[in-house]
PDB file of C-alpha atoms in Angstrom:
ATOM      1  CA  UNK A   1       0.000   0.000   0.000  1.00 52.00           C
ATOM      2  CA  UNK A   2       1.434   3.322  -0.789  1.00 79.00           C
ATOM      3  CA  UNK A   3      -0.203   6.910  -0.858  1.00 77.00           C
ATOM      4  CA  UNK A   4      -1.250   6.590  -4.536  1.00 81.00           C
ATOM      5  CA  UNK A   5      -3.317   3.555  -3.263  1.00 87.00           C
ATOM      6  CA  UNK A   6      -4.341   5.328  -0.083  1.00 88.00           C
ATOM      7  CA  UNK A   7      -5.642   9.035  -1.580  1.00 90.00           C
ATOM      8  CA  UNK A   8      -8.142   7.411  -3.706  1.00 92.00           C
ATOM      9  CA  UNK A   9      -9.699   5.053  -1.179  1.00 93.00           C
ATOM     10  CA  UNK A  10      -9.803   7.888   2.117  1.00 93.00           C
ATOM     11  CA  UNK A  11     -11.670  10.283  -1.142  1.00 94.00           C
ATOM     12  CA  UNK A  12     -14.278   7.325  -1.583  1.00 95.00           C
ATOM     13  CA  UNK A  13     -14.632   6.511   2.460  1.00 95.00           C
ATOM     14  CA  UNK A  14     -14.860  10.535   2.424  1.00 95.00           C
ATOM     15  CA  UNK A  15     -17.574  10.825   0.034  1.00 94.00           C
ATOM     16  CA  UNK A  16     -19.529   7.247   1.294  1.00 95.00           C
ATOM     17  CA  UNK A  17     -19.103   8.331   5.025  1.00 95.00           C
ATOM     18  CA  UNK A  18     -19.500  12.277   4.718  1.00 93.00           C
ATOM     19  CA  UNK A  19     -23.046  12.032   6.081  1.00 94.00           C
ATOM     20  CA  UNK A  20     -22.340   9.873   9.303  1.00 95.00           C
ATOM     21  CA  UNK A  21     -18.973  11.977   9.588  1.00 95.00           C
ATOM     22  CA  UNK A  22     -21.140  15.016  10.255  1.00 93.00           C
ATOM     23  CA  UNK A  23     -24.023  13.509  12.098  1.00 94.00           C
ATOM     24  CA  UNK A  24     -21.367  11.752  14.833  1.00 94.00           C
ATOM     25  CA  UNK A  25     -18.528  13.332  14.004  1.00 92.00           C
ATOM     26  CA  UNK A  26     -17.362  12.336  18.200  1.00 93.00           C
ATOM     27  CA  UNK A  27     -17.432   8.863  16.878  1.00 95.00           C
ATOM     28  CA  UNK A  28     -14.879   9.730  14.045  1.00 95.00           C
ATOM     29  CA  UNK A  29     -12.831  11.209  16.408  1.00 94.00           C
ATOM     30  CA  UNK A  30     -12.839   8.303  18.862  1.00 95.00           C
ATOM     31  CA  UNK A  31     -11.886   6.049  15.734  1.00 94.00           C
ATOM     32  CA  UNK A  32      -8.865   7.901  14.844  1.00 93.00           C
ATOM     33  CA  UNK A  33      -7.860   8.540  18.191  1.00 94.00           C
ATOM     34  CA  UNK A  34      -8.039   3.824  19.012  1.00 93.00           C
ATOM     35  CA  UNK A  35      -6.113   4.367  15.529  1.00 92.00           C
ATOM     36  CA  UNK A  36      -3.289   6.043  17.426  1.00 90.00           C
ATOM     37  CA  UNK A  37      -3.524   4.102  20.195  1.00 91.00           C
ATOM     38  CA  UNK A  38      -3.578   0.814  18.862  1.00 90.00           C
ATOM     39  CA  UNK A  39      -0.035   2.017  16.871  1.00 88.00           C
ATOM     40  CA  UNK A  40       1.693   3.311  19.901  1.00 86.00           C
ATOM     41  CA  UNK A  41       0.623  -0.236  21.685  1.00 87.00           C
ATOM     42  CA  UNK A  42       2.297  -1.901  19.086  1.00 83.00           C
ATOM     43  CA  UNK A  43       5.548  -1.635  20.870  1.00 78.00           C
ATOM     44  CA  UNK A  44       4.447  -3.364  23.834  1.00 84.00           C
ATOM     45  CA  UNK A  45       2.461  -6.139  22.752  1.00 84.00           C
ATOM     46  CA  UNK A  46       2.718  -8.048  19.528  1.00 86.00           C
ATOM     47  CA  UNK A  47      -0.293  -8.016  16.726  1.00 85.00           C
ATOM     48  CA  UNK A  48      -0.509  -9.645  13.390  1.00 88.00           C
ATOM     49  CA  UNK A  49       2.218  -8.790  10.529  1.00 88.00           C
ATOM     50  CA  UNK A  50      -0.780  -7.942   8.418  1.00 88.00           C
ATOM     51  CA  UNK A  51      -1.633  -5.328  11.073  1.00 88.00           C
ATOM     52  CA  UNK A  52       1.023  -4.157  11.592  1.00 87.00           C
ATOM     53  CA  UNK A  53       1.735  -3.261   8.200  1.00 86.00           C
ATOM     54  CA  UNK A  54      -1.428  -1.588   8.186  1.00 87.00           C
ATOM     55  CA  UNK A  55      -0.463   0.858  10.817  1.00 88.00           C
ATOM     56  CA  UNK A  56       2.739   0.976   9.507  1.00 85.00           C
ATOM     57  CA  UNK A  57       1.440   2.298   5.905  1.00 84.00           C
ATOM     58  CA  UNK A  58      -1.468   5.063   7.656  1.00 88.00           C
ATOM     59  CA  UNK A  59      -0.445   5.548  10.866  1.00 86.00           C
ATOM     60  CA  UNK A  60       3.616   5.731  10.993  1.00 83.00           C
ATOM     61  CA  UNK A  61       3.912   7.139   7.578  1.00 83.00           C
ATOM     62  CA  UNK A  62       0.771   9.486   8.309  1.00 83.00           C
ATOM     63  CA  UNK A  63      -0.382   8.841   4.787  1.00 87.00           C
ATOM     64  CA  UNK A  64      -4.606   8.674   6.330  1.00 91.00           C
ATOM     65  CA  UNK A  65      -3.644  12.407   7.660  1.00 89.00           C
ATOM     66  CA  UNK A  66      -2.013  13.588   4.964  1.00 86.00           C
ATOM     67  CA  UNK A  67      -4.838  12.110   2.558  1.00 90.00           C
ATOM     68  CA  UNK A  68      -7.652  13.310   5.024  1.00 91.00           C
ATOM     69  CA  UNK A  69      -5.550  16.954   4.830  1.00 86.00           C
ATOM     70  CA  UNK A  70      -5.170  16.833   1.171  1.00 87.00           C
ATOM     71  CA  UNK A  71      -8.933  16.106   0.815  1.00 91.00           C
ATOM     72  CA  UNK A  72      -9.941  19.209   2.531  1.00 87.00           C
ATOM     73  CA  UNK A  73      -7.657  21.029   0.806  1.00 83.00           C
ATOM     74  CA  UNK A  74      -9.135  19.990  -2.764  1.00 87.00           C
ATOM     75  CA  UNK A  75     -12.527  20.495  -1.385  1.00 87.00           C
ATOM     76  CA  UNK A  76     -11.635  24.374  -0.587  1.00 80.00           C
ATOM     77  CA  UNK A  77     -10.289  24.500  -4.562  1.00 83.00           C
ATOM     78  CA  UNK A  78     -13.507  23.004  -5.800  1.00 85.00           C
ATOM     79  CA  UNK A  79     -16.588  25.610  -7.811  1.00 86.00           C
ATOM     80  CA  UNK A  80     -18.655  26.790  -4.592  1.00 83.00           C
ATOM     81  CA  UNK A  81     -21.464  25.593  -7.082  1.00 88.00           C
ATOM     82  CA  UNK A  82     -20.572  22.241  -7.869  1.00 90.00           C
ATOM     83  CA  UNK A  83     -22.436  18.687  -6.243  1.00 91.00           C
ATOM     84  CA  UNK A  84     -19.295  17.928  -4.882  1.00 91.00           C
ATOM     85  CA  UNK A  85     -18.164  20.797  -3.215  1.00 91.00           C
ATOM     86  CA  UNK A  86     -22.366  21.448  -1.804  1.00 91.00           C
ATOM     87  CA  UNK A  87     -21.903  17.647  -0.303  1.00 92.00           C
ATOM     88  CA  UNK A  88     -18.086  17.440   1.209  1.00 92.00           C
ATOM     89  CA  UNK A  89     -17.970  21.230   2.309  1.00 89.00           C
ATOM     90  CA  UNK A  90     -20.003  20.790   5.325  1.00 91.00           C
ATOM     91  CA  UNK A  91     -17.574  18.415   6.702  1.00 91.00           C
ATOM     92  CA  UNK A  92     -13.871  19.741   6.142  1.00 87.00           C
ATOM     93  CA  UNK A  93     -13.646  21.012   9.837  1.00 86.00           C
ATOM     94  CA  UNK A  94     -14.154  17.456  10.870  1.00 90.00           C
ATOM     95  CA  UNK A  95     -12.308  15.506   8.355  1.00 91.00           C
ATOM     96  CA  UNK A  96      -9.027  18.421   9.421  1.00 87.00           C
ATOM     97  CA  UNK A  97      -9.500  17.305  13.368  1.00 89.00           C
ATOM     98  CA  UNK A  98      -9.745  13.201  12.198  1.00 92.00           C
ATOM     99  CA  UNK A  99      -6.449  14.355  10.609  1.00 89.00           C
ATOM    100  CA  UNK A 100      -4.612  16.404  13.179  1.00 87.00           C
ATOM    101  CA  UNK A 101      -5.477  13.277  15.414  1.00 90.00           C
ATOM    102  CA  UNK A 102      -4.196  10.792  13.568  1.00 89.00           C
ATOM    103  CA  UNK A 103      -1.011  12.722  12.653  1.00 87.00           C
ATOM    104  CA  UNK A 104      -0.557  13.223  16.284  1.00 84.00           C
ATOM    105  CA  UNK A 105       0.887   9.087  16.913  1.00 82.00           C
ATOM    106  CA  UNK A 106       3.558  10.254  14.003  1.00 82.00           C
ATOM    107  CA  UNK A 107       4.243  13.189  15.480  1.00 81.00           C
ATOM    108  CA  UNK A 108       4.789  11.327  19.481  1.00 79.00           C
ATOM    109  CA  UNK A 109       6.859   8.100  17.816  1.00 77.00           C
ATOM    110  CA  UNK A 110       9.544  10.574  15.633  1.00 74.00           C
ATOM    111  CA  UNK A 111       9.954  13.151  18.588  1.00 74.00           C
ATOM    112  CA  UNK A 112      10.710  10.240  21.058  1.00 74.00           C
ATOM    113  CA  UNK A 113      12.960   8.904  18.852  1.00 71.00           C
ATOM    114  CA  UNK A 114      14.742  12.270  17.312  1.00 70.00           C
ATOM    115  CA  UNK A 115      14.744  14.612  19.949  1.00 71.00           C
ATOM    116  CA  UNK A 116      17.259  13.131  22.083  1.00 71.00           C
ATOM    117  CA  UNK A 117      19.731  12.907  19.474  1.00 68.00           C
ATOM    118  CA  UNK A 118      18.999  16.841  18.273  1.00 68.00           C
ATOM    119  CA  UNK A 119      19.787  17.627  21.902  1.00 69.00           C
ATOM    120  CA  UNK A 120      23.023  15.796  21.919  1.00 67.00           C
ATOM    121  CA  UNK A 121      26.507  17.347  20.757  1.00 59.00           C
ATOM    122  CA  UNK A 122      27.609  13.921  19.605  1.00 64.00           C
ATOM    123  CA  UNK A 123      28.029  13.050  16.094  1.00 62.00           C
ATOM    124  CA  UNK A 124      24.879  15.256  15.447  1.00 63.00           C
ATOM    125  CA  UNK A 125      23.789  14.338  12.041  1.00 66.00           C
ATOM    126  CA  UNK A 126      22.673  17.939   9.416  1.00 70.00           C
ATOM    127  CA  UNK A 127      20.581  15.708   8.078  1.00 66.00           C
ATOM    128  CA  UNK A 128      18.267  15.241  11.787  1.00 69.00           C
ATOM    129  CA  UNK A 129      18.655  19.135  12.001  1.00 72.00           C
ATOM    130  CA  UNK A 130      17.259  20.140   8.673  1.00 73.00           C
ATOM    131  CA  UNK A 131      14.668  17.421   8.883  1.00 71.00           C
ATOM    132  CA  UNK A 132      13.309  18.025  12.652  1.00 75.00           C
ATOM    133  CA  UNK A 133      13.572  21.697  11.857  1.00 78.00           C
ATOM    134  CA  UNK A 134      10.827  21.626   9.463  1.00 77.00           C
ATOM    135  CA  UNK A 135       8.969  18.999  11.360  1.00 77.00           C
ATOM    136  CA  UNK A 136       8.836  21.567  14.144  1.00 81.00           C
ATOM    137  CA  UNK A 137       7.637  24.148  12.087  1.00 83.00           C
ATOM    138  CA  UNK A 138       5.185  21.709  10.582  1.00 80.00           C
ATOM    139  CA  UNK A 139       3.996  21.228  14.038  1.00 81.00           C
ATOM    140  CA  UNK A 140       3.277  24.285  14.740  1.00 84.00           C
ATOM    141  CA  UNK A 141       1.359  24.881  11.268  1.00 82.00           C
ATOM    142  CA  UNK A 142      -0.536  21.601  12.220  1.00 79.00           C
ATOM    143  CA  UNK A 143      -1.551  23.063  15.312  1.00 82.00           C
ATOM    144  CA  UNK A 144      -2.768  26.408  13.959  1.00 83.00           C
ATOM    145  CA  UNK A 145      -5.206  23.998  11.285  1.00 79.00           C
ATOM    146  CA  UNK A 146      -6.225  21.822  14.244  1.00 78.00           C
ATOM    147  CA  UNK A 147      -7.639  24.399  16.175  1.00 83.00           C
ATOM    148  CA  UNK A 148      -8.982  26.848  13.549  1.00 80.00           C
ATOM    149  CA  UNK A 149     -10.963  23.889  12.527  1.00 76.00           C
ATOM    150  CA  UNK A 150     -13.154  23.864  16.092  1.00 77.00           C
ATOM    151  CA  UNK A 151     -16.537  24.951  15.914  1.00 77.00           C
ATOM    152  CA  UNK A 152     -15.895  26.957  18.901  1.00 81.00           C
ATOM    153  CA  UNK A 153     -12.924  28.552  17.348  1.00 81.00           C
ATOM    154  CA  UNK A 154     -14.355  29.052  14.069  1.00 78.00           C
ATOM    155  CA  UNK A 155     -17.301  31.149  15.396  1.00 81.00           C
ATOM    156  CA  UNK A 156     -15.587  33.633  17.911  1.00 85.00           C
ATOM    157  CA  UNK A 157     -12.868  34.465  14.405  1.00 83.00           C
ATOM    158  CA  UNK A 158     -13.615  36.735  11.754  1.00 82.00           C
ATOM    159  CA  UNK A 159     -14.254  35.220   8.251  1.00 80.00           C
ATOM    160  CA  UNK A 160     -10.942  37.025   6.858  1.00 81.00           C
ATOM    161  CA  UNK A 161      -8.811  35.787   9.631  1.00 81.00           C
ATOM    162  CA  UNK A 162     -10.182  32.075   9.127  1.00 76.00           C
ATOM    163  CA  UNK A 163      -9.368  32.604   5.888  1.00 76.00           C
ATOM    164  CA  UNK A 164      -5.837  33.715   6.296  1.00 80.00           C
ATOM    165  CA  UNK A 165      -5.101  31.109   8.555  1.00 78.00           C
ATOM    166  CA  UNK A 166      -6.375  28.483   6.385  1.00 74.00           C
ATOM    167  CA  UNK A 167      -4.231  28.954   3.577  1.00 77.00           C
ATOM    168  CA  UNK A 168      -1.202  28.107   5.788  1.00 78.00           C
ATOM    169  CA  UNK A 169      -2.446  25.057   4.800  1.00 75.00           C
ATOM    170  CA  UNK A 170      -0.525  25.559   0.867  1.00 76.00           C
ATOM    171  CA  UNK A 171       2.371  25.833   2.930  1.00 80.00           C
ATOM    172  CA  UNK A 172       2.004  22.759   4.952  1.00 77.00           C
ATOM    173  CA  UNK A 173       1.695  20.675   2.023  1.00 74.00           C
ATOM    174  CA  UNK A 174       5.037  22.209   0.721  1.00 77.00           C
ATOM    175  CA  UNK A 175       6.977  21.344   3.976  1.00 77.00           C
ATOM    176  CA  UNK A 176       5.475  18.321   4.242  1.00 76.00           C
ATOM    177  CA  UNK A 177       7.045  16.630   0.950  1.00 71.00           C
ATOM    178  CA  UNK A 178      10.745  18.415   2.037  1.00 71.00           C
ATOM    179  CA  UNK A 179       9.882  16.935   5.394  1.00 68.00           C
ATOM    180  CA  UNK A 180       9.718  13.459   3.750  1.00 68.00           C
ATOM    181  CA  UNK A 181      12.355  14.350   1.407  1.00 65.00           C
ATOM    182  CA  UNK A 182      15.038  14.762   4.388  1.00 62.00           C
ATOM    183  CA  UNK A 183      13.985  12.103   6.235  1.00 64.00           C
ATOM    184  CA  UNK A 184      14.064   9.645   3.745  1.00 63.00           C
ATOM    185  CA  UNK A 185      17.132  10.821   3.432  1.00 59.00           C
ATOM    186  CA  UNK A 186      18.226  10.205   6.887  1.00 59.00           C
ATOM    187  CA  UNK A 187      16.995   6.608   6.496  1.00 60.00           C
ATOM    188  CA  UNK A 188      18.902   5.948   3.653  1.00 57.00           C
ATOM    189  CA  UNK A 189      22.137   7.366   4.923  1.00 56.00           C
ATOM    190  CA  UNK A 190      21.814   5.380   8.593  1.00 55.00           C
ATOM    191  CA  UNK A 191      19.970   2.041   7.779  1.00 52.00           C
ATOM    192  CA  UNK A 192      23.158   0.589   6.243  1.00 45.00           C
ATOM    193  CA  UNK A 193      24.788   0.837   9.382  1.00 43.00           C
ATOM    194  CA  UNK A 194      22.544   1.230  12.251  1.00 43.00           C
ATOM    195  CA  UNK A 195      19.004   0.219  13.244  1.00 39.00           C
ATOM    196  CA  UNK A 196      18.282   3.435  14.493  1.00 42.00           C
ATOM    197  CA  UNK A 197      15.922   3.905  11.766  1.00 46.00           C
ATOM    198  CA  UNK A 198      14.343   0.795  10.974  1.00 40.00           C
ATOM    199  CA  UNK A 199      15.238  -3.093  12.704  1.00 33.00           C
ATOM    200  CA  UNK A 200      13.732  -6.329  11.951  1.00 37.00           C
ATOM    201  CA  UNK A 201      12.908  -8.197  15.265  1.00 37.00           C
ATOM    202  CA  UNK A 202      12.223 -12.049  15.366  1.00 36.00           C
ATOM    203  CA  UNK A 203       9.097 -13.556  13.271  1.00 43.00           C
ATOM    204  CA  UNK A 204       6.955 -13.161  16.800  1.00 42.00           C
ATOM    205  CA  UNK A 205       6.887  -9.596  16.587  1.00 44.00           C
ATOM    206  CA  UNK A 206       6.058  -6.715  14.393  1.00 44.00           C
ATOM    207  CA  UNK A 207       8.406  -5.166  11.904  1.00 44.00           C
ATOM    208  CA  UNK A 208       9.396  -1.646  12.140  1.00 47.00           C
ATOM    209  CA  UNK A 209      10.207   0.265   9.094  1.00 47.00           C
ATOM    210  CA  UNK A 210      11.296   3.783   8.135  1.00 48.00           C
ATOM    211  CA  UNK A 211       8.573   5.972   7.414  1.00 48.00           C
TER     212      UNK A 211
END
């Protein structure tokens, strides 16, 4: 499964779902949210390969968030008059928090496992530098998205500022494929002689890879 494969199937759930999303969106949230959990469990208790590389592919690669973000994106690009945009409009504030949850998991797992080594003077790799720098500033943009897509929030800001803040969303995207970029990078450059960024454990349990 890769994101090609994954884009085309969250737009269908989107469109099949986009009526329950917005009756019980709660529900949604809860979903995504035993999503994340059932990931970050994963390195305490062993579940099936197949499973695994489930979580592996939308979870620790945050391709479901990134589709789910992309998605609400298109919808905002879409002719106010169209069917399309009329029927997935209503719900881009809750497909953006499904999102921001899910991406959260990605977020936890990387930081756990990068920050220590940004914070040490030893051997301290450009490539980790460049690549959590723009994660953190990716963090940040997440954050702004996350919360400007409350209800709550939504109705005490103006329609311009919403608007404004929104569009940080063009320059999320952008970071996010240089974010993937570098860190790819880093995963090439260390996997050939350290398991830092990916290790294959015995048959019993699952198998970590670089995202």
């Amino acid at each position: 499964m890769n994101f090609l494969l994954t884009f085309p199937t969250t737009c269908a759930a989107v469109y099949v779902l986009r009526k329950p999303i917005k009756r019980w969106p709660v529900a949604f949230y809860l979903c995504a949210i035993a999503l994340d959990t059932l990931y970050l469990a994963s390195g305490f208790i062993v579940l099936p390969r197949w499973l695994w590389g489930i979580l592996v592919e939308l979870v620790q690669r945050c391709e479901l968030a990134l589709a789910l973000f992309a998605i609400v994106m298109l919808i905002g690009c879409l002719d106010s008059t169209s069917r399309l945009h009329r029927r997935l409009s209503p719900i881009r504030g809750e497909l953006s928090i499904i999102a921001w949850i899910l991406a959260m998991s990605h977020v936890t797992v990387y930081a756990v496992s990068y920050l220590p080594r940004l914070l040490s003077t030893n051997n301290l790799d450009e490539n980790i530098v460049v690549s959590m720098a723009v994660a953190l500033i990716l963090l940040a943009l997440l954050t702004v998205l996350g919360i400007t897509s409350l209800n709550v929030v939504k109705r005490i800001m103006t329609a311009t500022t919403w608007n404004r803040a929104q569009r940080l969303s063009y320059v999320f995207f952008g970071l996010v494929f240089c974010h993937s970029f570098w860190r790819r990078q880093l995963c090439t450059a260390e996997s050939p002689r350290s398991d830092r960024c990916s290790y294959t454990p015995p048959s019993s349990e699952p198998t970590r890879s670089c995202a």
